[in-house]
Tab-separated table of C-alpha atoms and ligand atoms in Angstrom:
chain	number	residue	atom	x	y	z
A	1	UNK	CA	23.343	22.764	-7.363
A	2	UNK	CA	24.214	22.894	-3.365
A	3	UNK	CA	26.503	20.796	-2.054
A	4	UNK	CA	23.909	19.379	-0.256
A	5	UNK	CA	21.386	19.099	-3.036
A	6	UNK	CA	24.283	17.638	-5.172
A	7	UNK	CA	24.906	14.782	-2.310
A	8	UNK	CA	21.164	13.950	-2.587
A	9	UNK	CA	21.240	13.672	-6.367
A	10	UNK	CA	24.543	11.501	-6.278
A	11	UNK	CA	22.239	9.249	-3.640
A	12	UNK	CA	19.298	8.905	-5.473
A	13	UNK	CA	18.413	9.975	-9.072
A	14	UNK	CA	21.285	8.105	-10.637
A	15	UNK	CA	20.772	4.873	-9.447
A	16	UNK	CA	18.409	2.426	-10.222
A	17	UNK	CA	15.546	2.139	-7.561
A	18	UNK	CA	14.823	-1.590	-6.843
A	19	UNK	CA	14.114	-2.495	-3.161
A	20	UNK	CA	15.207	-6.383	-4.312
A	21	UNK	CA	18.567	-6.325	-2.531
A	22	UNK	CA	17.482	-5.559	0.631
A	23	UNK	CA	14.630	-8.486	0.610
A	24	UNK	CA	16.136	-10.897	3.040
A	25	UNK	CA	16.723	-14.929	1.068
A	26	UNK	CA	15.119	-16.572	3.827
A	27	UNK	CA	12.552	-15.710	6.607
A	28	UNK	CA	9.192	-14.728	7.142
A	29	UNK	CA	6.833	-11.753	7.704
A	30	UNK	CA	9.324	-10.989	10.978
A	31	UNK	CA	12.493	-11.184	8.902
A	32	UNK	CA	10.981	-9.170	6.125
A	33	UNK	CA	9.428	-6.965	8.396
A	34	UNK	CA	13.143	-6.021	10.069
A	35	UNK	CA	15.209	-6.052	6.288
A	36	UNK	CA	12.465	-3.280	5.204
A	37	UNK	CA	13.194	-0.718	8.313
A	38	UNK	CA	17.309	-0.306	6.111
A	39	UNK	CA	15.258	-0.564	2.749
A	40	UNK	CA	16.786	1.874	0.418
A	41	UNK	CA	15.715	0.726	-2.816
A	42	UNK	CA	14.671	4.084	-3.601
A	43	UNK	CA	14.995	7.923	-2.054
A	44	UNK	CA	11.607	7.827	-0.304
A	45	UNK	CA	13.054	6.738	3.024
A	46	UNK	CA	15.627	9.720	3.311
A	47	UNK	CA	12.339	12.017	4.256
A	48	UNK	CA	10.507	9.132	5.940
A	49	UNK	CA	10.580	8.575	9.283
A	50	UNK	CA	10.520	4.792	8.308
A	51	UNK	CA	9.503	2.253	6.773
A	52	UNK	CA	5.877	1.372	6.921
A	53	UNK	CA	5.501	-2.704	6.749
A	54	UNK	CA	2.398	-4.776	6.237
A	55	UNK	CA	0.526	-5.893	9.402
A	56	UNK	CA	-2.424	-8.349	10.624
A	57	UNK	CA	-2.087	-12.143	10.852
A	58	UNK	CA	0.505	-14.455	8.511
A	59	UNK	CA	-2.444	-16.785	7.715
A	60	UNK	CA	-4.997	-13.903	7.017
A	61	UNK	CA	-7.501	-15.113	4.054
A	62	UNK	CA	-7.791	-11.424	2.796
A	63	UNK	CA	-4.996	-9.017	2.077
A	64	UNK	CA	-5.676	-5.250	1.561
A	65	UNK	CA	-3.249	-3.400	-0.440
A	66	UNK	CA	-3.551	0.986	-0.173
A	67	UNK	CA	-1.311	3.252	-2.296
A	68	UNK	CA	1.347	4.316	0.484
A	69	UNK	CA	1.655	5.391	4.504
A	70	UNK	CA	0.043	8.636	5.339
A	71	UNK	CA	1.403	11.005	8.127
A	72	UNK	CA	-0.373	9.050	11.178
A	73	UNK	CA	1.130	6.080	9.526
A	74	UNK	CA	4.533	7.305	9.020
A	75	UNK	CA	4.024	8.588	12.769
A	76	UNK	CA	2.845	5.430	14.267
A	77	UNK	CA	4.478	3.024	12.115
A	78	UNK	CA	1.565	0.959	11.019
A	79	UNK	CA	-0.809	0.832	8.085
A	80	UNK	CA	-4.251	2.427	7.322
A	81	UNK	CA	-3.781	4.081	11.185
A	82	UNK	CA	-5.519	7.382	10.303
A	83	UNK	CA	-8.927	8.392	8.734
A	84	UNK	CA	-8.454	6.715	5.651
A	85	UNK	CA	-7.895	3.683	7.446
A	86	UNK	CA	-10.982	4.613	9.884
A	87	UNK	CA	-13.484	4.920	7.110
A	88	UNK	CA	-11.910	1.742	5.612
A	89	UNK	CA	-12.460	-0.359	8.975
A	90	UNK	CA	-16.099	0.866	8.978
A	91	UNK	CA	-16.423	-0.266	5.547
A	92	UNK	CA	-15.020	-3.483	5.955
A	93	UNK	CA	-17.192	-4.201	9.422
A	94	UNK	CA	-20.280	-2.918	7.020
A	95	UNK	CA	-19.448	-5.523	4.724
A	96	UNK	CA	-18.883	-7.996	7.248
A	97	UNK	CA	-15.559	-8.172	6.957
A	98	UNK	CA	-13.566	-7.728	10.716
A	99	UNK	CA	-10.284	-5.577	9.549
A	100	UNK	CA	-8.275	-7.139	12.105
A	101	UNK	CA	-8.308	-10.555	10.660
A	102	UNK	CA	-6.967	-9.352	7.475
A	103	UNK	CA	-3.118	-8.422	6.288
A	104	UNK	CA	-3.273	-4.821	4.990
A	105	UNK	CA	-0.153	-3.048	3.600
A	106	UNK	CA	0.487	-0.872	1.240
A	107	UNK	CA	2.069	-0.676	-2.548
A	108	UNK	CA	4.896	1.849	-1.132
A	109	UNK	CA	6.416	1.720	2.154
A	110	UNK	CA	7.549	5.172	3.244
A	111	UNK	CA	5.660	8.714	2.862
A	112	UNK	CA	5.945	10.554	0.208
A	113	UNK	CA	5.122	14.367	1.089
A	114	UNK	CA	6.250	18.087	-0.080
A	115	UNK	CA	5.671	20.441	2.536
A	116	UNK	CA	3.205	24.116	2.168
A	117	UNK	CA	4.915	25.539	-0.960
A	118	UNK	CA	5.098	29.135	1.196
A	119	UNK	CA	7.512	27.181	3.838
A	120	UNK	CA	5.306	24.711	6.893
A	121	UNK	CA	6.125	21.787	8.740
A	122	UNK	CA	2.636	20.592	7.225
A	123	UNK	CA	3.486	17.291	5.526
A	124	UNK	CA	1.089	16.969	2.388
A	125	UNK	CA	0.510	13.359	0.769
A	126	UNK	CA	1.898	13.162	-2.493
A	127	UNK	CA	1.342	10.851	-4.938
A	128	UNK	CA	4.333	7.262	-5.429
A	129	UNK	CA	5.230	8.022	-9.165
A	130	UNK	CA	6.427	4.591	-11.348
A	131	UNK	CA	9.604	3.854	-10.613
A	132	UNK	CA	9.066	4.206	-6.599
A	133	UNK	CA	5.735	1.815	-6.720
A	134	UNK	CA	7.671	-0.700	-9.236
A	135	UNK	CA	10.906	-0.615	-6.865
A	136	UNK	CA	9.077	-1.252	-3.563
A	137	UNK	CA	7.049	-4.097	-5.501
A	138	UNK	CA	9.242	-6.705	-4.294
A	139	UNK	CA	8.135	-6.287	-0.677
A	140	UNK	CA	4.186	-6.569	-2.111
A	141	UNK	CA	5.195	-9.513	-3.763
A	142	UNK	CA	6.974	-11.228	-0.970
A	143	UNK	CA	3.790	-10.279	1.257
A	144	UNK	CA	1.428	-12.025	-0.873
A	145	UNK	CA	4.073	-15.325	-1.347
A	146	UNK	CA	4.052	-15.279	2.558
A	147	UNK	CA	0.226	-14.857	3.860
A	148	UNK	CA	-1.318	-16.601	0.539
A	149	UNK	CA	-4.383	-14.806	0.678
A	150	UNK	CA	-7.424	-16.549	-1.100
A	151	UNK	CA	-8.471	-12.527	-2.324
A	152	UNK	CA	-6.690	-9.804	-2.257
A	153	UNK	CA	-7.753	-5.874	-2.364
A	154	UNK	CA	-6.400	-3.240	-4.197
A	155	UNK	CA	-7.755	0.365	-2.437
A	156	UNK	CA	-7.188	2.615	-5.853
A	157	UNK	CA	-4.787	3.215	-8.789
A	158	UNK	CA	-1.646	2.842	-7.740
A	159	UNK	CA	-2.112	-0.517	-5.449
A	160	UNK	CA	-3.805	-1.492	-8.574
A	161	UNK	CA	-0.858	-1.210	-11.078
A	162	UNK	CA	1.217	-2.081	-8.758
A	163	UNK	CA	-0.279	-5.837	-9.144
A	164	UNK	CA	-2.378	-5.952	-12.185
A	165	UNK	CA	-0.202	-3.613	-14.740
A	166	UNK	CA	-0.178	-0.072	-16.376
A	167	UNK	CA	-3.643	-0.998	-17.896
A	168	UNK	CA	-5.478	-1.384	-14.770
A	169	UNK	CA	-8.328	1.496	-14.159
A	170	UNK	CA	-10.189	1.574	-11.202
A	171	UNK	CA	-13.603	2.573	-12.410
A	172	UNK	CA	-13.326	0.311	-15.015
A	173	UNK	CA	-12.050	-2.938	-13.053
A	174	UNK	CA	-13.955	-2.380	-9.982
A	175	UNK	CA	-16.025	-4.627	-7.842
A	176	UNK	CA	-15.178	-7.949	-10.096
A	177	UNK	CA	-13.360	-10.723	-9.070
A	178	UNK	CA	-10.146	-10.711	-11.294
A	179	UNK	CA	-7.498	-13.397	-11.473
A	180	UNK	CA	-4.242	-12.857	-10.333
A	181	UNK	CA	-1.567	-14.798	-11.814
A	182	UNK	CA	1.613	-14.928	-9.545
A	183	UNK	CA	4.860	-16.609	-10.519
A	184	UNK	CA	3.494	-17.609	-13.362
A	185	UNK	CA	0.938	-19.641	-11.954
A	186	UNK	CA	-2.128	-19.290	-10.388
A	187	UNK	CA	-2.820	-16.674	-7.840
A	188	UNK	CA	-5.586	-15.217	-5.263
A	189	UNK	CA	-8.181	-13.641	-6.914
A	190	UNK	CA	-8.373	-9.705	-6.747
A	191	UNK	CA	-11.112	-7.125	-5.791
A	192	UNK	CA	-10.387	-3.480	-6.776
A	193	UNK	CA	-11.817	-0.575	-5.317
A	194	UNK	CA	-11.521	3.250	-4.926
A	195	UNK	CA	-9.004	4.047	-2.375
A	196	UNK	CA	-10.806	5.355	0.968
A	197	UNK	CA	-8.955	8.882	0.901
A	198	UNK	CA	-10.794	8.987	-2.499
A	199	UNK	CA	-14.213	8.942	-0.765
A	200	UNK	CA	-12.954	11.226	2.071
A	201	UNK	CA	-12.654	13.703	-0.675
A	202	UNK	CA	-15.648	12.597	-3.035
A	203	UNK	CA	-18.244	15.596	-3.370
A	204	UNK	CA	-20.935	12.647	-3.147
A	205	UNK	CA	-19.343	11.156	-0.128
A	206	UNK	CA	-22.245	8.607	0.165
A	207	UNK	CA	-22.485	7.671	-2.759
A	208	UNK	CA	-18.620	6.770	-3.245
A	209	UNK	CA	-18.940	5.393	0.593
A	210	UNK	CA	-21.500	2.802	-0.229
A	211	UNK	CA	-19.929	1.512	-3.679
A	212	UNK	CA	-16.864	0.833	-1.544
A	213	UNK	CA	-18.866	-1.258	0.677
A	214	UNK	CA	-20.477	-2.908	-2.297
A	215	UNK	CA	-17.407	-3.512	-3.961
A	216	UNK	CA	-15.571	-4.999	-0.311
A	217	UNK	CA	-19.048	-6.733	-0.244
A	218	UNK	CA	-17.494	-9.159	-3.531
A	219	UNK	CA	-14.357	-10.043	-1.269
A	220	UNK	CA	-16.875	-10.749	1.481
A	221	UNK	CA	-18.882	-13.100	-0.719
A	222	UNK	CA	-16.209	-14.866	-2.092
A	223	UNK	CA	-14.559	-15.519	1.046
A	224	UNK	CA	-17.654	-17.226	2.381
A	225	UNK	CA	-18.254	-19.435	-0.496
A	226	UNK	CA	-15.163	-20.801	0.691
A	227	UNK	CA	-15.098	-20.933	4.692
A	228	UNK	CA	-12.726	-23.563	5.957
B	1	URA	N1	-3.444	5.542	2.646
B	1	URA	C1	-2.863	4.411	2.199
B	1	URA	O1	-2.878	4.114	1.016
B	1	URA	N2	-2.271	3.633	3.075
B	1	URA	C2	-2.222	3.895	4.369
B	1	URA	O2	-1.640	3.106	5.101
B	1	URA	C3	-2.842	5.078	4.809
B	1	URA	C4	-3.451	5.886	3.943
């Protein structure tokens, strides 16, 4: 092992990953928002460029939670920012749903990438495993104690687990409104869906484009049958 590959594994493999000490005791979406730029609960933000926090408004009725920040998103610093999150906002407006009045963050909050495996600077997505989405869960979790959404969005499998367990599978628990118990007591109700990137790639793009928009469609409805 290099020295420097040594260093890295002394950082990060041998520890456990938990982003929990670094959660501020006190605060809101600010404070939270400034404790998870030092996050490092696990070895994600040593290739990062930095932490990638929710965003949208502290009240917002409807959170939307994706798998992890892409490149633009690393870049920019901001959630769904690039053509996953383009296709989403089209979906959303579709469904009647305005994107900007909703929260949306993500399971994971840095990039997770390899690079071209003949040598690049080409940064390609890959995938949170376990133990990264289950040590950045406390951030998720203090999100959803601070907006209170009434329904909440899961975009694919891993924003999916993340909340509703190892058993969750998005083609099975798709487009249903599903309970989610928080604390130990009741919770917002949850929509799942495929994640956007997911119908980016779909070989029947339509197809997978409008079940999205069916599925956001049950978050719509729900919200509506209970406009303040
Ligand atoms: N994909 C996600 O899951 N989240 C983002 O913020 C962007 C792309």
């Amino acid at each position: 092992m290099s020295p420097t590959a040594h260093a890295r594994h002394e950082r990060s493999d041998d520890r456990t990953y938990d982003a929990g000490p670094y959660l501020p005791s006190r605060g809101g979406l600010p404070a939270h928002r400034r404790a998870a730029a030092d996050c490092r609960g696990c070895p994600l933000w040593e290739d990062a460029r930095g932490t990638v926090f929710g965003k949208g408004d502290a009240s917002a009725r409807l959170l939307l939670v994706g798998e992890q920040p892409g490149d633009q998103e690393d870049r920019q610093g901001e959630p769904f920012v690039g053509p996953a999150g383009r296709l989403l906002r089209r979906a959303l407006e579709q469904a009647g749903i305005d994107m900007d009045t909703a929260y949306v963050t993500n399971a994971v909050k840095h990039f997770k990438f390899t690079r071209p495996p003949g040598g690049g600077r080409r940064r390609i997505h890959k995938a949170p495993d376990l133990r990264e989405v289950a040590a950045c869960r406390p951030w998720l979790l203090a999100e959803l104690r601070l907006v209170r959404p009434e329904i909440v969005v899961v975009l694919g499998a891993t924003a999916g687990r993340a909340l509703l367990g190892p058993a969750f599978r998005v083609t099975k628990d798709r487009g249903a409104l599903l309970p989610l118990p928080l604390d130990g007591g009741p919770g917002p109700y949850v929509v799942a869906t495929p994640h956007p990137s997911a119908v980016l790639r779909a070989d029947d793009r339509e197809g997978a484009y409008a079940g999205l928009v069916s599925d956001l469609k049950v978050a719509a409805d729900a919200l509506a049958k209970t406009e303040p």
